[in-house]
């Protein structure tokens, strides 16, 4: 079995995940590479047995742990190949040295349970991750009915009082997108990501792989919801709204509109985000907000392997 170290080619993550029967969009690679810039080292590797890939691990050291772009890494290991599991663990431990390793198992990445069993044997600690997901195979009325009562009330208020506009493939309005970028910095109180990441996002919008829903109140920009597509799933990337108008439910109507637009684009799921990320009061409030827009969830396990 041959170990090959080095970053994947731009289209390799997409090809490899398809080889393993999993959805993925390499466009996310371009975005997060721009976000983190040179402040990380790519430690990706793959295992090759004869003429086939038996394991592929995209990983780096962003965020102080071995993961992928600050999130848990998702190893791809062929089923029924215990030697590949052992070799992957060995390489990850070599890379990690005195840093923790964070691994997520979801979306059928461990069909026979061998990887989870190996993680448990290695002393890794599991934690359940629950992500809110809306089923876009349903029509708008059903999606709306799945929302909590308070969320539905917020949507109705927004539909009555807000004017929605869009930046999308049909109208990649660079001025509107730039206004959203500037509002993001204003609300955050600082610039949180490099301009290159915004450039990548606008390029995704131009190519129909991202969507921006903006809302105006009395002619003034109040905020917007940015969605990025990957595989058959639209991901709620970020929502930014003026804090001096938090007495009004500004975010509800744009979010439900973004869900409807994702369904029209032919996507199957709308990922609202992690409901278990509640470390701070702000995180808990955001998780509570997201959970109000879906009656379904996807459960995964994030394993942490201490040094």
Coordinates of N, CA, C and O in Angstrom, one line a residue, residues 162-279:
X162 N -40.7 44.2 4.3 CA -39.4 44.3 3.7 C -39.5 44.1 2.1 O -40.4 43.4 1.6
X163 N -38.6 44.8 1.5 CA -38.4 44.6 0.0 C -37.2 43.7 -0.2 O -36.1 44.1 0.3
X164 N -37.4 42.6 -0.9 CA -36.3 41.7 -1.1 C -35.7 41.9 -2.5 O -36.4 42.2 -3.4
X165 N -34.4 41.7 -2.6 CA -33.7 41.8 -3.9 C -32.5 40.8 -3.8 O -32.2 40.3 -2.7
X166 N -32.0 40.5 -5.0 CA -31.1 39.3 -5.1 C -29.8 39.6 -5.9 O -29.8 40.4 -6.8
X167 N -28.8 38.9 -5.5 CA -27.6 38.7 -6.4 C -27.5 37.3 -6.7 O -27.3 36.4 -5.8
X168 N -27.6 36.9 -8.0 CA -27.6 35.5 -8.4 C -27.0 35.4 -9.8 O -26.5 36.4 -10.4
X169 N -27.1 34.2 -10.4 CA -26.5 34.0 -11.7 C -27.1 34.9 -12.7 O -26.5 35.3 -13.7
X170 N -28.4 35.0 -12.6 CA -29.2 35.9 -13.6 C -28.9 37.3 -13.4 O -29.0 38.1 -14.4
X171 N -28.5 37.7 -12.2 CA -28.2 39.1 -11.9 C -27.1 39.2 -10.9 O -27.4 39.5 -9.7
X172 N -25.9 39.0 -11.3 CA -24.8 39.0 -10.3 C -24.4 40.4 -10.0 O -23.3 40.9 -10.4
X173 N -25.2 41.1 -9.2 CA -25.1 42.5 -8.9 C -23.9 42.8 -8.0 O -24.0 42.6 -6.8
X174 N -22.8 43.2 -8.6 CA -21.6 43.4 -7.8 C -21.7 44.5 -6.8 O -21.2 44.4 -5.7
X175 N -22.5 45.5 -7.1 CA -22.7 46.6 -6.2 C -23.5 46.2 -4.9 O -23.2 46.5 -3.8
X176 N -24.6 45.4 -5.2 CA -25.4 44.9 -4.1 C -24.5 43.9 -3.2 O -24.6 44.0 -2.0
X177 N -23.7 43.1 -3.9 CA -22.9 42.2 -3.1 C -21.8 43.0 -2.3 O -21.6 42.6 -1.1
X178 N -21.3 44.0 -2.9 CA -20.3 44.8 -2.1 C -20.9 45.5 -0.9 O -20.3 45.7 0.1
X179 N -22.2 45.9 -1.1 CA -22.9 46.6 0.0 C -23.1 45.6 1.2 O -23.0 45.9 2.4
X180 N -23.4 44.3 0.8 CA -23.5 43.3 1.8 C -22.1 43.0 2.5 O -22.1 42.9 3.7
X181 N -21.1 43.0 1.7 CA -19.7 42.8 2.3 C -19.4 43.9 3.3 O -18.9 43.7 4.4
X182 N -19.7 45.2 3.0 CA -19.4 46.3 3.8 C -20.3 46.2 5.1 O -19.8 46.6 6.2
X183 N -21.6 45.8 4.9 CA -22.4 45.7 6.1 C -21.9 44.6 7.0 O -22.0 44.7 8.2
X184 N -21.4 43.5 6.5 CA -20.8 42.4 7.3 C -19.7 43.0 8.2 O -19.7 42.7 9.4
X185 N -18.8 43.8 7.6 CA -17.7 44.4 8.4 C -18.3 45.3 9.5 O -17.8 45.4 10.6
X186 N -19.3 46.1 9.1 CA -19.9 47.1 10.0 C -20.5 46.4 11.2 O -20.3 46.8 12.3
X187 N -21.3 45.4 10.9 CA -22.0 44.7 12.0 C -21.0 43.9 12.9 O -21.2 43.9 14.1
X188 N -20.0 43.3 12.3 CA -19.0 42.6 13.1 C -18.1 43.5 13.8 O -17.4 43.1 14.8
X189 N -18.0 44.8 13.4 CA -17.1 45.7 14.0 C -15.7 45.6 13.5 O -14.8 46.3 14.0
X190 N -15.4 44.8 12.5 CA -14.1 44.6 11.9 C -14.2 43.7 10.6 O -15.3 43.1 10.4
X191 N -13.2 43.7 9.9 CA -13.1 42.9 8.7 C -12.7 41.5 9.1 O -11.7 41.3 9.7
X192 N -13.6 40.5 8.9 CA -13.4 39.1 9.5 C -12.8 38.2 8.5 O -12.3 37.1 8.9
X193 N -12.7 38.5 7.2 CA -12.2 37.6 6.2 C -11.6 38.4 5.1 O -12.0 39.5 4.8
X194 N -10.6 37.8 4.4 CA -9.9 38.5 3.4 C -10.7 38.8 2.2 O -11.7 38.1 1.9
X195 N -10.4 39.8 1.4 CA -11.1 40.2 0.3 C -11.2 39.1 -0.8 O -12.1 38.9 -1.5
X196 N -10.1 38.2 -0.8 CA -10.1 37.1 -1.8 C -11.2 36.2 -1.6 O -11.8 35.6 -2.5
X197 N -11.7 36.0 -0.3 CA -12.8 35.0 -0.1 C -14.1 35.6 -0.6 O -14.9 34.9 -1.1
X198 N -14.2 37.0 -0.5 CA -15.4 37.6 -1.1 C -15.4 37.5 -2.6 O -16.4 37.3 -3.2
X199 N -14.2 37.6 -3.2 CA -14.1 37.5 -4.6 C -14.5 36.1 -5.1 O -15.2 36.0 -6.1
X200 N -14.1 35.1 -4.3 CA -14.5 33.7 -4.7 C -16.0 33.6 -4.6 O -16.7 33.0 -5.4
X201 N -16.6 34.2 -3.5 CA -18.0 34.1 -3.3 C -18.8 34.7 -4.4 O -19.8 34.1 -5.0
X202 N -18.4 35.9 -4.9 CA -19.0 36.5 -6.0 C -18.9 35.7 -7.3 O -19.9 35.6 -8.1
X203 N -17.8 35.1 -7.4 CA -17.6 34.2 -8.6 C -18.6 33.0 -8.5 O -19.1 32.6 -9.6
X204 N -18.8 32.5 -7.3 CA -19.7 31.4 -7.2 C -21.1 31.8 -7.5 O -21.9 31.1 -8.1
X205 N -21.5 33.1 -7.1 CA -22.8 33.6 -7.5 C -22.9 33.7 -9.0 O -24.0 33.3 -9.6
X206 N -21.9 34.2 -9.6 CA -21.9 34.3 -11.1 C -22.2 33.0 -11.8 O -22.8 32.9 -12.9
X207 N -21.6 31.9 -11.2 CA -21.8 30.6 -11.8 C -22.9 29.8 -11.2 O -23.0 28.6 -11.5
X208 N -23.8 30.4 -10.5 CA -25.0 29.8 -10.0 C -24.8 28.8 -8.9 O -25.6 27.9 -8.7
X209 N -23.7 29.0 -8.1 CA -23.4 28.1 -7.0 C -23.5 28.8 -5.7 O -23.1 28.2 -4.6
X210 N -24.0 30.0 -5.7 CA -24.3 30.7 -4.5 C -25.4 31.7 -4.7 O -25.7 32.1 -5.9
X211 N -26.1 32.2 -3.7 CA -27.2 33.0 -3.8 C -27.3 34.0 -2.7 O -27.1 33.6 -1.5
X212 N -27.5 35.2 -3.0 CA -27.6 36.3 -1.9 C -29.0 36.9 -1.9 O -29.4 37.4 -3.0
X213 N -29.7 36.9 -0.8 CA -31.0 37.5 -0.6 C -30.8 38.7 0.3 O -30.5 38.5 1.5
X214 N -31.1 39.9 -0.2 CA -31.0 41.1 0.6 C -32.3 41.6 0.9 O -33.3 41.4 0.2
X215 N -32.4 42.4 2.0 CA -33.7 43.0 2.4 C -33.5 44.4 2.7 O -32.5 44.9 3.3
X216 N -34.5 45.2 2.3 CA -34.5 46.7 2.5 C -35.7 47.0 3.3 O -36.8 46.4 3.2
X217 N -35.6 48.0 4.2 CA -36.7 48.6 5.0 C -36.7 50.1 4.8 O -35.7 50.7 5.0
X218 N -37.8 50.6 4.2 CA -37.9 52.0 3.9 C -36.8 52.5 3.0 O -36.2 53.6 3.2
X219 N -36.3 51.6 2.1 CA -35.3 52.0 1.1 C -33.9 51.8 1.6 O -32.9 52.1 0.9
X220 N -33.7 51.4 2.9 CA -32.3 51.2 3.4 C -32.0 49.7 3.6 O -32.9 48.9 4.0
X221 N -30.8 49.3 3.3 CA -30.4 48.0 3.4 C -30.3 47.6 4.9 O -29.7 48.2 5.7
X222 N -31.1 46.5 5.2 CA -31.1 46.0 6.6 C -30.3 44.8 6.8 O -29.8 44.5 7.9
X223 N -30.0 44.0 5.7 CA -29.2 42.8 5.9 C -29.4 41.8 4.7 O -30.0 42.2 3.7
X224 N -28.9 40.6 4.9 CA -29.0 39.6 3.9 C -28.6 38.3 4.3 O -28.0 38.1 5.4
X225 N -29.0 37.3 3.6 CA -28.7 35.9 3.8 C -27.9 35.3 2.6 O -28.4 35.4 1.5
X226 N -26.7 34.8 2.9 CA -25.9 34.2 1.8 C -25.9 32.7 1.9 O -25.7 32.1 3.0
X227 N -26.2 32.1 0.8 CA -26.3 30.6 0.7 C -25.3 30.1 -0.3 O -25.1 30.7 -1.4
X228 N -24.6 29.0 0.0 CA -23.7 28.4 -0.9 C -24.1 27.0 -1.2 O -24.5 26.3 -0.3
X229 N -24.0 26.5 -2.4 CA -24.5 25.2 -2.8 C -23.3 24.2 -2.9 O -22.2 24.6 -3.3
X230 N -23.5 23.0 -2.5 CA -22.5 21.9 -2.6 C -23.3 20.6 -2.8 O -24.1 20.2 -1.9
X231 N -23.0 20.0 -3.9 CA -23.7 18.7 -4.2 C -25.2 19.0 -4.3 O -25.6 19.9 -5.1
X232 N -26.0 18.2 -3.6 CA -27.4 18.4 -3.6 C -27.9 19.3 -2.5 O -29.1 19.3 -2.2
X233 N -27.0 20.0 -1.8 CA -27.4 20.7 -0.6 C -27.0 22.2 -0.7 O -25.9 22.5 -1.1
X234 N -28.0 23.1 -0.3 CA -27.7 24.5 -0.2 C -27.4 24.7 1.3 O -28.0 24.3 2.2
X235 N -26.3 25.4 1.5 CA -25.8 25.7 2.9 C -26.0 27.1 3.3 O -25.6 28.1 2.5
X236 N -26.6 27.4 4.4 CA -26.8 28.7 5.0 C -25.4 29.2 5.4 O -24.9 28.8 6.5
X237 N -24.8 30.0 4.6 CA -23.4 30.4 4.9 C -23.3 31.5 5.9 O -22.5 31.4 6.9
X238 N -24.0 32.5 5.8 CA -24.0 33.6 6.7 C -25.2 34.5 6.6 O -25.8 34.6 5.5
X239 N -25.6 35.1 7.7 CA -26.7 36.0 7.7 C -26.3 37.3 8.5 O -25.7 37.1 9.6
X240 N -26.4 38.4 7.9 CA -26.0 39.7 8.6 C -27.1 40.7 8.6 O -27.7 41.0 7.5
X241 N -27.4 41.2 9.7 CA -28.6 42.1 9.9 C -28.2 43.2 10.8 O -27.5 43.0 11.8
X242 N -28.7 44.4 10.6 CA -28.4 45.6 11.4 C -28.9 45.4 12.8 O -30.0 45.1 13.1
X243 N -27.9 45.5 13.8 CA -28.2 45.3 15.2 C -29.2 46.3 15.8 O -29.8 46.1 16.8
X244 N -29.1 47.5 15.2 CA -30.0 48.6 15.8 C -31.5 48.4 15.3 O -32.3 49.2 15.7
X245 N -31.7 47.3 14.6 CA -33.1 47.0 14.2 C -33.5 45.6 14.7 O -34.4 44.9 14.1
X246 N -32.8 45.1 15.7 CA -33.1 43.7 16.2 C -34.4 43.6 16.9 O -34.8 42.4 17.2
X247 N -35.1 44.7 17.0 CA -36.5 44.6 17.6 C -37.4 44.1 16.5 O -38.6 43.8 16.8
X248 N -37.0 44.0 15.3 CA -37.8 43.5 14.2 C -37.2 42.2 13.6 O -36.0 42.0 13.6
X249 N -38.1 41.3 13.2 CA -37.6 40.0 12.7 C -37.1 40.1 11.2 O -37.8 39.7 10.3
X250 N -36.0 40.7 11.1 CA -35.5 41.0 9.7 C -35.0 39.8 9.0 O -35.2 39.7 7.8
X251 N -34.5 38.8 9.7 CA -33.9 37.6 9.0 C -34.8 36.6 8.5 O -34.5 35.7 7.7
X252 N -36.1 36.5 9.0 CA -36.9 35.4 8.8 C -37.4 35.3 7.3 O -37.2 34.2 6.7
X253 N -37.9 36.3 6.8 CA -38.4 36.3 5.4 C -37.3 36.0 4.4 O -37.4 35.2 3.5
X254 N -36.1 36.7 4.5 CA -35.0 36.4 3.6 C -34.6 34.9 3.6 O -34.3 34.3 2.6
X255 N -34.5 34.3 4.9 CA -34.1 32.9 5.0 C -35.1 32.0 4.3 O -34.7 31.1 3.5
X256 N -36.4 32.2 4.6 CA -37.4 31.3 3.9 C -37.4 31.5 2.4 O -37.5 30.5 1.6
X257 N -37.2 32.7 2.0 CA -37.1 33.0 0.5 C -35.8 32.3 0.0 O -35.9 31.7 -1.1
X258 N -34.7 32.3 0.7 CA -33.5 31.6 0.2 C -33.8 30.1 0.1 O -33.3 29.4 -0.8
X259 N -34.5 29.5 1.0 CA -34.8 28.1 1.0 C -35.7 27.8 -0.3 O -35.4 26.8 -1.0
X260 N -36.7 28.6 -0.5 CA -37.5 28.4 -1.7 C -36.7 28.6 -3.0 O -36.9 27.8 -3.9
X261 N -35.8 29.5 -3.1 CA -35.0 29.7 -4.2 C -34.0 28.5 -4.5 O -33.8 28.1 -5.6
X262 N -33.5 27.9 -3.4 CA -32.7 26.7 -3.5 C -33.5 25.6 -4.1 O -33.0 24.8 -4.9
X263 N -34.7 25.4 -3.6 CA -35.6 24.4 -4.2 C -35.8 24.6 -5.7 O -35.7 23.6 -6.5
X264 N -36.0 25.8 -6.1 CA -36.2 26.1 -7.5 C -34.9 25.8 -8.3 O -34.9 25.4 -9.5
X265 N -33.7 26.0 -7.7 CA -32.4 25.6 -8.3 C -32.3 24.1 -8.5 O -31.3 23.7 -9.0
X266 N -33.2 23.3 -7.9 CA -33.1 21.9 -8.0 C -32.3 21.2 -6.9 O -32.0 20.0 -7.1
X267 N -32.1 21.9 -5.8 CA -31.3 21.3 -4.7 C -32.3 20.4 -3.8 O -33.5 20.7 -3.8
X268 N -31.8 19.5 -3.1 CA -32.6 18.5 -2.4 C -32.7 18.9 -0.9 O -33.7 18.7 -0.3
X269 N -31.6 19.5 -0.3 CA -31.6 19.8 1.1 C -31.2 21.2 1.3 O -30.4 21.8 0.5
X270 N -31.6 21.8 2.4 CA -31.1 23.1 2.8 C -30.5 22.9 4.2 O -31.3 22.7 5.2
X271 N -29.2 23.0 4.3 CA -28.5 22.9 5.6 C -28.5 24.2 6.3 O -27.9 25.2 5.9
X272 N -29.2 24.2 7.5 CA -29.3 25.5 8.3 C -28.1 25.6 9.2 O -27.9 26.7 9.7
X273 N -27.4 24.5 9.6 CA -26.3 24.7 10.4 C -26.4 23.8 11.7 O -27.3 23.1 11.9
X274 N -25.3 23.9 12.5 CA -25.1 23.0 13.7 C -26.0 23.5 14.8 O -25.8 24.7 15.3
X275 N -26.8 22.7 15.3 CA -27.7 23.0 16.5 C -27.0 22.7 17.8 O -27.5 23.1 18.9
X276 N -25.9 22.1 17.8 CA -25.2 21.7 19.0 C -24.0 22.7 19.3 O -23.3 22.5 20.3
X277 N -23.8 23.7 18.5 CA -22.8 24.7 18.7 C -23.3 25.8 19.6 O -23.8 26.8 19.1
X278 N -23.3 25.5 20.9 CA -23.9 26.5 21.9 C -23.0 26.9 23.0 O -23.4 27.0 24.1
X279 N -21.7 27.0 22.6 CA -20.7 27.4 23.6 C -20.9 28.7 24.3 O -20.6 28.9 25.5

